[in-house]
One Martini backbone bead per residue (centre of mass of N, CA, C, O) as a GRO file, in nm:
protein
  113
    1MET     BB    1   0.057   0.063  -0.021
    2LYS     BB    2   0.297   0.259   0.004
    3LEU     BB    3   0.387   0.232  -0.291
    4LEU     BB    4   0.130   0.348  -0.417
    5THR     BB    5   0.140   0.630  -0.278
    6ASN     BB    6   0.422   0.709  -0.380
    7ASP     BB    7   0.352   0.701  -0.681
    8ALA     BB    8   0.127   0.913  -0.672
    9ALA     BB    9   0.303   1.143  -0.557
   10ARG     BB   10   0.516   1.145  -0.783
   11GLU     BB   11   0.320   1.205  -1.014
   12ARG     BB   12   0.212   1.478  -0.902
   13HIS     BB   13   0.494   1.624  -0.888
   14THR     BB   14   0.519   1.631  -1.224
   15LYS     BB   15   0.307   1.826  -1.250
   16PRO     BB   16   0.159   2.092  -1.318
   17TRP     BB   17   0.040   2.351  -1.127
   18LEU     BB   18  -0.259   2.331  -1.219
   19ASP     BB   19  -0.296   2.031  -1.151
   20LYS     BB   20  -0.228   2.060  -0.853
   21LEU     BB   21  -0.450   2.260  -0.784
   22CYS     BB   22  -0.690   2.073  -0.877
   23TYR     BB   23  -0.626   1.850  -0.675
   24GLN     BB   24  -0.635   2.015  -0.404
   25PHE     BB   25  -0.871   2.211  -0.559
   26PRO     BB   26  -1.147   2.118  -0.662
   27PRO     BB   27  -1.371   2.192  -0.882
   28ARG     BB   28  -1.696   2.348  -0.873
   29ILE     BB   29  -1.942   2.257  -1.085
   30CYS     BB   30  -2.213   2.413  -1.217
   31PRO     BB   31  -2.500   2.342  -1.322
   32PRO     BB   32  -2.717   2.499  -1.532
   33SER     BB   33  -2.969   2.460  -1.331
   34LEU     BB   34  -2.762   2.626  -1.101
   35SER     BB   35  -2.742   2.907  -1.164
   36LEU     BB   36  -2.732   3.245  -1.078
   37THR     BB   37  -3.028   3.291  -1.234
   38SER     BB   38  -3.125   3.061  -1.034
   39GLY     BB   39  -3.298   3.033  -0.766
   40ASP     BB   40  -3.112   3.088  -0.493
   41GLU     BB   41  -3.012   3.450  -0.418
   42SER     BB   42  -2.936   3.531  -0.114
   43HIS     BB   43  -2.601   3.534  -0.146
   44VAL     BB   44  -2.668   3.695  -0.420
   45ARG     BB   45  -2.660   4.008  -0.582
   46ILE     BB   46  -2.886   4.045  -0.853
   47ARG     BB   47  -2.876   4.287  -1.126
   48ASP     BB   48  -2.938   4.264  -1.441
   49GLY     BB   49  -2.707   4.028  -1.456
   50HIS     BB   50  -2.547   4.151  -1.201
   51PHE     BB   51  -2.241   4.170  -0.998
   52VAL     BB   52  -2.029   4.213  -0.723
   53VAL     BB   53  -1.668   4.252  -0.723
   54VAL     BB   54  -1.401   4.216  -0.494
   55VAL     BB   55  -1.055   4.321  -0.524
   56LYS     BB   56  -0.742   4.181  -0.386
   57PHE     BB   57  -0.412   4.223  -0.344
   58GLU     BB   58  -0.159   4.103  -0.154
   59SER     BB   59   0.061   4.349  -0.220
   60THR     BB   60  -0.189   4.535  -0.153
   61GLU     BB   61  -0.448   4.775  -0.041
   62ASN     BB   62  -0.604   4.763  -0.286
   63THR     BB   63  -0.934   4.801  -0.420
   64PHE     BB   64  -1.173   4.645  -0.646
   65LYS     BB   65  -1.466   4.717  -0.833
   66PHE     BB   66  -1.709   4.496  -0.997
   67ASN     BB   67  -1.958   4.495  -1.254
   68ILE     BB   68  -2.076   4.182  -1.340
   69SER     BB   69  -2.156   3.935  -1.532
   70THR     BB   70  -2.285   3.609  -1.531
   71GLU     BB   71  -2.102   3.550  -1.807
   72THR     BB   72  -1.840   3.576  -1.670
   73THR     BB   73  -1.524   3.479  -1.675
   74PRO     BB   74  -1.231   3.440  -1.516
   75THR     BB   75  -1.059   3.548  -1.753
   76MET     BB   76  -1.215   3.810  -1.795
   77LEU     BB   77  -1.180   3.917  -1.507
   78LEU     BB   78  -0.872   3.922  -1.505
   79SER     BB   79  -0.847   4.125  -1.734
   80MET     BB   80  -0.995   4.355  -1.590
   81ILE     BB   81  -0.810   4.368  -1.344
   82LEU     BB   82  -0.537   4.422  -1.494
   83ASN     BB   83  -0.628   4.684  -1.626
   84LYS     BB   84  -0.688   4.838  -1.364
   85LYS     BB   85  -0.407   4.802  -1.238
   86ALA     BB   86  -0.246   4.945  -1.462
   87ILE     BB   87  -0.383   5.221  -1.424
   88THR     BB   88  -0.352   5.261  -1.108
   89LEU     BB   89  -0.034   5.123  -1.068
   90HIS     BB   90   0.151   5.124  -1.319
   91THR     BB   91   0.127   4.853  -1.482
   92SER     BB   92   0.279   4.582  -1.685
   93GLY     BB   93   0.273   4.262  -1.851
   94GLU     BB   94   0.033   4.109  -1.743
   95GLN     BB   95  -0.099   3.783  -1.715
   96THR     BB   96  -0.362   3.569  -1.670
   97SER     BB   97  -0.176   3.305  -1.641
   98ASP     BB   98  -0.040   3.427  -1.357
   99TYR     BB   99  -0.336   3.385  -1.238
  100VAL     BB  100  -0.566   3.354  -0.959
  101LEU     BB  101  -0.872   3.304  -0.805
  102LYS     BB  102  -0.980   3.383  -0.474
  103VAL     BB  103  -1.192   3.291  -0.235
  104CYS     BB  104  -1.299   3.449   0.025
  105GLY     BB  105  -1.264   3.233   0.304
  106GLN     BB  106  -1.157   3.016   0.096
  107GLU     BB  107  -1.035   2.709  -0.064
  108GLU     BB  108  -1.074   2.873  -0.353
  109PHE     BB  109  -1.019   2.849  -0.708
  110LYS     BB  110  -0.997   3.037  -1.012
  111THR     BB  111  -0.961   2.977  -1.348
  112LYS     BB  112  -1.103   2.840  -1.577
  113HIS     BB  113  -1.428   2.921  -1.739
   0.00000   0.00000   0.00000
């Protein structure tokens, strides 16, 4: 049994960082029937198909608010965030592939989709 677990750990160790991230924090994919625009919306305030996201970078004290569509993907949101950061903090050259979104207060991370 120990040999089997060591082999599995060794195999995971050789995977790219995104695969490691998905293994440690498996994504919870919501079926279309349970989307943000249907069912119980008591924990998310949605108005006209939009909701507010507050973003904070670990390295700064700045926060950014975005009123985004329920159709916005994590990659689209990251692009909007990096554009706002570039304008506000005078940074440039950052790629969405260099970042992941972390849900505040939870060990959940949003990558692609």
